[in-house]
Amino acid sequence: KPDRRAFEYALGRIGEESAGATMFLDDSAANIKGAKDAGLQTVLVGSESPCEGADFAIEVFTGLRDAAPHLWQ
């Protein structure tokens, strides 16, 4: 992290061919950007304002259900 190649490598190691099916949560804007560059869904934790590349932003992890309700459908 934050280089997108690190995320691509990790996805390859777990055999995940669709980066879009993977969600990455972090409190670092640089790491969020790297994950987004690799095609992952991204959540910035610790802020209500998304940074570049963040699909969602939540203050605390427990806010994920409200920020991304589609995950529970």
CSV table of C-alpha atoms in Angstrom, one decimal:
chain,number,residue,atom,x,y,z
A,1,LYS,CA,0.0,0.0,0.0
A,2,PRO,CA,-0.7,2.6,-1.3
A,3,ASP,CA,0.6,1.4,-4.7
A,4,ARG,CA,-2.2,-0.2,-6.7
A,5,ARG,CA,0.2,-3.1,-7.6
A,6,ALA,CA,0.1,-4.1,-3.9
A,7,PHE,CA,-3.7,-4.5,-4.1
A,8,GLU,CA,-3.5,-6.3,-7.5
A,9,TYR,CA,-1.0,-8.7,-6.0
A,10,ALA,CA,-3.2,-9.4,-2.9
A,11,LEU,CA,-6.2,-10.0,-5.1
A,12,GLY,CA,-4.2,-12.4,-7.2
A,13,ARG,CA,-3.0,-14.3,-4.1
A,14,ILE,CA,-6.6,-14.9,-3.0
A,15,GLY,CA,-7.7,-15.8,-6.5
A,16,GLU,CA,-10.1,-12.9,-6.7
A,17,GLU,CA,-10.6,-12.0,-10.4
A,18,SER,CA,-13.1,-9.1,-9.9
A,19,ALA,CA,-11.6,-6.3,-7.9
A,20,GLY,CA,-15.0,-4.7,-7.9
A,21,ALA,CA,-16.3,-7.5,-5.7
A,22,THR,CA,-13.8,-6.5,-2.9
A,23,MET,CA,-14.2,-3.7,-0.5
A,24,PHE,CA,-11.3,-2.0,1.1
A,25,LEU,CA,-11.6,0.1,4.3
A,26,ASP,CA,-8.8,2.4,5.6
A,27,ASP,CA,-8.2,5.6,7.3
A,28,SER,CA,-5.5,6.7,4.9
A,29,ALA,CA,-6.4,8.8,1.8
A,30,ALA,CA,-3.3,7.5,0.0
A,31,ASN,CA,-4.3,3.9,0.6
A,32,ILE,CA,-7.8,4.6,-0.5
A,33,LYS,CA,-6.6,6.1,-3.7
A,34,GLY,CA,-4.3,3.1,-4.4
A,35,ALA,CA,-7.2,0.7,-3.8
A,36,LYS,CA,-9.5,2.6,-6.1
A,37,ASP,CA,-6.8,2.7,-8.8
A,38,ALA,CA,-6.8,-1.1,-8.6
A,39,GLY,CA,-10.6,-1.2,-9.0
A,40,LEU,CA,-11.7,-2.0,-5.4
A,41,GLN,CA,-14.7,-0.5,-3.7
A,42,THR,CA,-13.4,1.9,-1.1
A,43,VAL,CA,-14.5,3.3,2.3
A,44,LEU,CA,-12.6,6.0,4.1
A,45,VAL,CA,-12.9,5.4,7.9
A,46,GLY,CA,-12.6,8.3,10.4
A,47,SER,CA,-14.2,11.0,8.3
A,48,GLU,CA,-17.7,11.9,7.0
A,49,SER,CA,-16.2,13.6,4.0
A,50,PRO,CA,-14.8,11.3,1.2
A,51,CYS,CA,-11.3,11.8,-0.1
A,52,GLU,CA,-10.2,11.2,-3.7
A,53,GLY,CA,-11.1,7.6,-4.6
A,54,ALA,CA,-13.5,6.9,-1.7
A,55,ASP,CA,-16.8,5.5,-2.6
A,56,PHE,CA,-18.0,6.0,1.0
A,57,ALA,CA,-16.8,7.9,4.1
A,58,ILE,CA,-17.8,6.9,7.6
A,59,GLU,CA,-16.8,8.2,11.0
A,60,VAL,CA,-16.7,4.7,12.6
A,61,PHE,CA,-16.9,1.2,11.2
A,62,THR,CA,-20.4,0.7,12.6
A,63,GLY,CA,-21.6,3.4,10.2
A,64,LEU,CA,-20.9,1.1,7.2
A,65,ARG,CA,-24.5,-0.2,7.1
A,66,ASP,CA,-25.9,3.3,6.8
A,67,ALA,CA,-23.3,4.4,4.2
A,68,ALA,CA,-23.6,1.3,2.0
A,69,PRO,CA,-26.9,-0.3,2.6
A,70,HIS,CA,-26.6,-2.2,-0.7
A,71,LEU,CA,-24.2,-4.6,1.0
A,72,TRP,CA,-27.0,-6.0,3.1
A,73,GLN,CA,-29.5,-6.5,0.3
